[in-house]
Amino acid sequence: MELGLSLGDASKSSSLLKENNSPNEHQNQTGLDFCMSLGLTSNYQERGKAHDQNDDASASDASQDETPLQLNLLPLAPLPRQISSRLWSSDNGSSENGSSAAKGFDVNRTPAAAEASSANSKREFEADDDNGHNARKKLRLSKEQSAFLEESFKEHNTLNPKQKLALVKQLNLRARQVEVWFQNRRARTKLKQTEVDCEYLKKCCETLTVENRKLQKELQDLRALKTSNPFQAATTLTMCPSCERVASTSAAAKVIPFPLARPRFYPFPNQPAAS
DNA sequence: GTTGTCATAATGGTTACATCA
DNA sequence: CATGATGTAACCATTATGACA
């Protein structure tokens, strides 16, 4: 069974339903037109969020045998997103009490399984609570699924359509789920990397602060030296050949004759590098 | 049983790119 | 060829859910 929803223009919905098998069906988003299918056909995978349907490999094999049921919603009918989320956690027939906790659309089920269970469902659009609201259903991937995705992610952190399809088949998930998983996984990687970078920069900052203090101190000493003895000060400066920094620690204590002061550059090519 | 926190699945919006008229 | 419309996929920020302490 397929259920077509039309917002605003019923005639458009009819045409949509006829084209329901088109992989581009969801693209008809202009205006108030809104179409969805659910329940008993192989495109059980609902998705009120129309554009998701494109990601679903199974969406294109919707059965053509069923006569679509078309609803024309009244102005106060739920918004598409609400409908969408309702579908996500629609009653799968496993519970009679109607509590939202007991309900839920098992997104891990195969299309066949979903079809079988939804065959008992007559309440796909019933409100889950008094307000007519419903929460989206969040699945937890099994350990095996997660591990497999993780392995796949190690090999390539982005998916091409072929790889995606392979994972979809292997893990029995929807394409959108695989896609979202990779998306979120990339986000986690990026976040982790950002944290590492942040830590590294923090360390750099600390090092530079210490370095800066040292240099400030050196500068202070040099200035003090210069004011106390301007002639000697010039001759006591030494330059580290590696970092090209002026050392002034003992400069104030004794005067080093100019020729003995370290040259800025070693004049001979074979001269060992400064340690 | 309730509450707070955390990990993460899912959503909606935006953008870039390809294709077509 | 240039251009606008449209479709598609990827990314991002954010939300919401489920598990657990």
Coordinates of C-alpha atoms (C1' of nucleotides) in Angstrom, one line a residue:
Chain A
M1 CA 0.0 0.0 0.0
E2 CA 1.2 3.4 -0.8
L3 CA 0.0 6.6 0.8
G4 CA 0.3 9.8 -1.1
L5 CA 0.1 13.0 0.7
S6 CA -0.8 16.2 -1.0
L7 CA -0.4 19.6 0.5
G8 CA -2.1 22.3 -1.4
D9 CA -2.6 20.8 -4.8
A10 CA -4.1 17.4 -5.0
S11 CA -3.8 17.0 -8.7
K12 CA 0.0 17.4 -8.5
S13 CA 0.1 14.6 -5.9
S14 CA -1.7 12.3 -8.2
S15 CA 0.8 12.8 -10.9
L16 CA 3.6 12.2 -8.4
L17 CA 2.2 9.0 -7.4
K18 CA 2.2 7.8 -10.9
E19 CA 5.8 8.6 -11.1
N20 CA 6.6 7.1 -7.8
N21 CA 9.2 4.8 -9.1
S22 CA 11.3 7.5 -10.5
P23 CA 14.5 7.9 -8.6
N24 CA 14.0 11.6 -8.9
E25 CA 10.6 11.6 -7.4
H26 CA 11.7 13.5 -4.4
Q27 CA 12.9 16.4 -6.4
N28 CA 9.4 17.6 -7.0
Q29 CA 9.6 19.9 -4.0
T30 CA 8.3 23.0 -5.5
G31 CA 5.2 24.6 -4.1
L32 CA 3.3 22.8 -1.5
D33 CA 3.3 19.5 -3.2
F34 CA 4.4 16.7 -1.0
C35 CA 4.4 13.0 -1.7
M36 CA 5.3 10.0 0.3
S37 CA 4.9 6.3 0.3
L38 CA 4.9 4.0 3.2
G39 CA 4.0 0.7 4.6
L40 CA 3.5 -2.4 2.5
T41 CA 5.5 -2.0 -0.6
S42 CA 9.2 -2.4 -0.9
N43 CA 9.8 1.2 -0.6
Y44 CA 8.6 0.9 3.0
Q45 CA 11.5 3.1 3.9
E46 CA 9.1 6.0 4.1
R47 CA 11.2 9.1 4.7
G48 CA 9.1 12.2 4.9
K49 CA 12.3 14.0 4.3
A50 CA 11.8 13.6 0.6
H51 CA 15.3 14.1 -0.5
D52 CA 16.5 11.2 1.5
Q53 CA 14.6 8.9 -0.7
N54 CA 17.2 9.4 -3.3
D55 CA 19.8 7.8 -1.1
D56 CA 17.9 4.7 -0.6
A57 CA 18.8 2.0 -2.9
S58 CA 15.5 0.3 -2.2
A59 CA 13.4 3.3 -2.9
S60 CA 13.4 2.8 -6.6
D61 CA 11.9 -0.7 -6.5
A62 CA 8.6 0.3 -5.2
S63 CA 5.9 -2.0 -6.1
Q64 CA 3.6 -0.8 -8.8
D65 CA 0.8 -3.2 -8.1
E66 CA -0.6 -1.4 -5.2
T67 CA -3.3 1.2 -5.7
P68 CA -2.0 4.4 -4.1
L69 CA -4.1 5.9 -1.4
Q70 CA -4.2 9.7 -1.6
L71 CA -4.9 12.0 1.3
N72 CA -5.5 15.6 0.9
L73 CA -4.5 17.2 4.2
L74 CA -6.4 20.0 5.7
P75 CA -4.7 23.3 6.5
L76 CA -4.1 22.3 10.1
A77 CA -2.6 19.0 9.3
P78 CA 0.9 18.2 10.6
L79 CA 3.8 19.6 8.8
P80 CA 5.8 17.4 6.6
R81 CA 8.6 17.1 9.1
Q82 CA 6.2 16.0 11.7
I83 CA 4.8 13.4 9.4
S84 CA 8.3 12.4 8.6
S85 CA 9.3 11.8 12.2
R86 CA 6.0 10.0 12.9
L87 CA 6.9 7.6 10.1
W88 CA 10.3 7.0 11.6
S89 CA 8.8 5.7 14.8
S90 CA 5.5 4.5 13.5
D91 CA 3.9 1.5 15.1
N92 CA 5.4 -1.6 13.7
G93 CA 2.7 -3.8 15.1
S94 CA 4.8 -5.2 17.8
S95 CA 3.0 -3.3 20.5
E96 CA -0.5 -2.7 21.2
N97 CA -0.2 -0.2 24.0
G98 CA 0.6 2.7 21.7
S99 CA 3.3 4.1 24.0
S100 CA 6.0 5.8 22.0
A101 CA 8.7 3.9 23.9
A102 CA 7.2 0.6 22.8
K103 CA 6.8 1.7 19.2
G104 CA 9.5 2.3 16.8
F105 CA 10.5 1.8 13.2
D106 CA 13.4 -0.6 13.1
V107 CA 15.7 0.9 10.6
N108 CA 17.9 -2.1 10.7
R109 CA 15.3 -4.4 9.4
T110 CA 15.4 -5.6 5.9
P111 CA 12.8 -4.3 3.6
A112 CA 11.1 -7.7 3.7
A113 CA 11.0 -7.7 7.4
A114 CA 9.6 -4.3 7.5
E115 CA 7.0 -5.2 5.0
A116 CA 5.9 -8.2 7.0
S117 CA 5.6 -6.3 10.2
S118 CA 4.0 -3.2 8.7
A119 CA 1.4 -5.3 7.2
N120 CA -0.2 -5.4 10.6
S121 CA 0.0 -1.7 11.1
K122 CA -3.1 0.4 10.5
R123 CA -1.9 3.3 12.5
E124 CA 1.0 4.7 10.6
F125 CA -0.2 8.3 10.9
E126 CA -1.7 8.2 14.4
A127 CA -0.2 10.6 16.8
D128 CA 2.2 9.2 19.3
D129 CA 1.0 11.5 22.0
D130 CA -1.8 13.9 22.7
N131 CA 0.0 16.7 21.0
G132 CA 0.4 14.8 17.8
H133 CA 4.1 15.1 18.2
N134 CA 6.6 12.4 17.7
A135 CA 10.3 11.9 18.2
R136 CA 12.5 10.6 15.5
K137 CA 13.8 7.2 16.1
K138 CA 17.4 6.7 16.6
L139 CA 19.0 3.4 15.9
R140 CA 22.1 2.0 17.5
L141 CA 24.3 0.3 15.1
S142 CA 25.4 -3.1 16.1
K143 CA 29.0 -3.7 17.1
E144 CA 29.6 -5.6 13.9
Q145 CA 28.1 -2.8 11.8
S146 CA 30.2 -0.2 13.6
A147 CA 33.3 -2.3 13.3
F148 CA 32.8 -2.9 9.6
L149 CA 32.2 0.8 9.0
E150 CA 35.2 1.7 11.0
E151 CA 37.4 -0.7 9.0
S152 CA 35.9 0.8 5.8
F153 CA 36.6 4.3 7.1
K154 CA 40.2 3.4 7.7
E155 CA 40.6 2.5 4.1
H156 CA 38.9 5.6 2.7
N157 CA 37.2 8.3 4.8
T158 CA 34.9 9.2 1.9
L159 CA 32.6 7.0 0.0
N160 CA 32.1 6.8 -3.7
P161 CA 28.7 5.4 -4.8
K162 CA 30.1 2.0 -5.4
Q163 CA 31.6 1.7 -2.0
K164 CA 28.4 3.0 -0.5
L165 CA 26.3 0.5 -2.2
A166 CA 28.6 -2.3 -1.1
L167 CA 28.3 -1.2 2.5
V168 CA 24.6 -0.9 2.2
K169 CA 24.3 -4.4 1.0
Q170 CA 26.9 -5.8 3.4
L171 CA 25.4 -4.1 6.5
N172 CA 21.8 -4.1 5.5
L173 CA 21.5 -0.4 6.2
R174 CA 20.1 2.4 4.1
A175 CA 22.4 4.4 1.9
R176 CA 21.5 7.5 3.9
Q177 CA 22.6 5.8 7.1
V178 CA 25.9 4.8 5.7
E179 CA 26.3 8.3 4.4
V180 CA 25.5 9.9 7.7
W181 CA 27.7 7.5 9.5
F182 CA 30.7 8.6 7.4
Q183 CA 29.7 12.2 7.8
N184 CA 29.6 11.9 11.5
R185 CA 32.8 9.9 11.6
R186 CA 34.6 12.5 9.6
A187 CA 33.3 15.1 12.0
R188 CA 34.6 13.1 14.9
T189 CA 38.0 12.8 13.3
K190 CA 38.1 16.5 12.6
L191 CA 37.1 17.3 16.2
K192 CA 39.8 15.0 17.5
Q193 CA 42.4 16.5 15.2
T194 CA 41.3 20.0 16.3
E195 CA 41.8 19.0 19.9
V196 CA 45.3 17.7 19.1
D197 CA 46.1 20.8 17.2
C198 CA 44.8 22.9 20.0
E199 CA 47.0 21.1 22.5
Y200 CA 50.0 21.5 20.3
L201 CA 49.4 25.2 19.9
K202 CA 49.0 25.5 23.6
K203 CA 52.4 23.9 24.2
C204 CA 53.9 26.2 21.6
C205 CA 52.4 29.1 23.2
E206 CA 53.8 28.1 26.6
T207 CA 57.3 27.6 25.1
L208 CA 57.2 30.9 23.4
T209 CA 56.1 32.6 26.5
V210 CA 59.1 31.2 28.4
E211 CA 61.3 32.1 25.5
N212 CA 60.0 35.6 25.4
R213 CA 60.6 36.1 29.1
K214 CA 64.2 35.0 28.7
L215 CA 64.7 37.4 25.8
Q216 CA 63.1 40.2 27.8
K217 CA 65.5 39.5 30.6
E218 CA 68.5 39.5 28.2
L219 CA 67.4 42.7 26.7
Q220 CA 67.0 44.2 30.1
D221 CA 70.5 43.1 31.1
L222 CA 72.0 44.5 27.9
R223 CA 70.3 47.8 28.4
A224 CA 71.6 47.9 31.9
L225 CA 75.1 47.1 30.8
K226 CA 75.0 49.6 28.0
T227 CA 74.0 52.4 30.4
S228 CA 76.6 51.5 32.9
N229 CA 79.5 50.9 30.5
P230 CA 78.7 51.7 26.9
F231 CA 82.2 51.0 25.5
Q232 CA 82.7 47.6 27.2
A233 CA 79.2 46.4 26.4
A234 CA 79.8 46.4 22.7
T235 CA 82.7 44.1 23.0
T236 CA 81.1 41.5 25.3
L237 CA 78.3 40.5 23.0
T238 CA 78.5 37.0 21.7
M239 CA 76.3 35.5 19.1
C240 CA 75.1 32.0 19.0
P241 CA 75.7 30.7 15.4
S242 CA 72.8 28.4 15.4
C243 CA 70.0 30.6 16.7
E244 CA 71.8 33.9 16.1
R245 CA 71.0 35.0 19.6
V246 CA 73.1 37.3 21.6
A247 CA 74.4 35.9 24.8
S248 CA 75.1 38.3 27.5
T249 CA 75.2 36.3 30.7
S250 CA 78.8 36.8 31.6
A251 CA 79.2 39.9 29.6
A252 CA 78.7 42.2 32.5
A253 CA 81.3 40.4 34.6
K254 CA 84.3 40.4 32.2
V255 CA 85.3 41.9 29.0
I256 CA 86.1 39.5 26.2
P257 CA 88.6 40.9 23.7
F258 CA 87.0 41.3 20.3
P259 CA 89.1 38.8 18.4
L260 CA 88.1 36.1 20.8
A261 CA 84.4 36.7 20.6
R262 CA 82.6 34.1 18.5
P263 CA 82.2 35.2 14.9
R264 CA 78.8 35.4 13.7
F265 CA 79.5 32.9 10.9
Y266 CA 82.1 30.3 10.7
P267 CA 84.5 31.3 7.9
F268 CA 85.4 27.8 6.8
P269 CA 83.0 25.4 5.2
N270 CA 84.3 22.4 7.1
Q271 CA 83.7 24.0 10.4
P272 CA 81.3 21.8 12.5
A273 CA 77.9 23.2 13.1
A274 CA 77.2 24.7 16.4
S275 CA 75.9 22.3 18.9
Chain B
dG1 C1' 12.5 6.6 39.3
dT2 C1' 14.9 10.9 38.1
dT3 C1' 18.6 13.6 36.5
dG4 C1' 22.8 14.9 34.1
dT5 C1' 26.2 13.7 30.8
dC6 C1' 28.1 11.8 26.8
dA7 C1' 28.3 9.6 22.3
dT8 C1' 26.3 9.6 18.1
dA9 C1' 22.4 9.1 14.7
dA10 C1' 19.7 12.2 12.2
dT11 C1' 18.1 16.7 10.4
dG12 C1' 18.1 21.0 7.8
dG13 C1' 20.5 24.4 5.5
dT14 C1' 24.2 25.8 2.5
dT15 C1' 27.4 25.3 -1.2
dA16 C1' 29.6 23.5 -5.3
dC17 C1' 29.2 21.2 -9.3
dA18 C1' 27.0 18.9 -13.4
dT19 C1' 23.5 18.8 -16.7
dC20 C1' 20.1 20.6 -19.6
dA21 C1' 17.1 23.9 -22.1
Chain C
dC1 C1' 29.1 30.1 -26.0
dA2 C1' 26.7 32.2 -21.9
dT3 C1' 23.2 31.9 -18.7
dG4 C1' 19.6 30.5 -15.5
dA5 C1' 17.1 26.5 -13.6
dT6 C1' 17.3 22.2 -11.7
dG7 C1' 19.2 18.0 -9.6
dT8 C1' 22.7 15.9 -6.7
dA9 C1' 26.0 15.1 -3.3
dA10 C1' 28.9 16.6 0.3
dC11 C1' 29.7 19.3 4.2
dC12 C1' 28.5 21.7 8.5
dA13 C1' 26.2 23.1 12.7
dT14 C1' 22.7 21.7 15.4
dT15 C1' 19.3 18.8 17.4
dA16 C1' 17.6 14.8 19.6
dT17 C1' 17.9 10.2 21.3
dG18 C1' 19.6 6.3 23.9
dA19 C1' 22.8 4.5 27.2
dC20 C1' 24.8 4.9 31.4
dA21 C1' 26.4 6.6 35.9

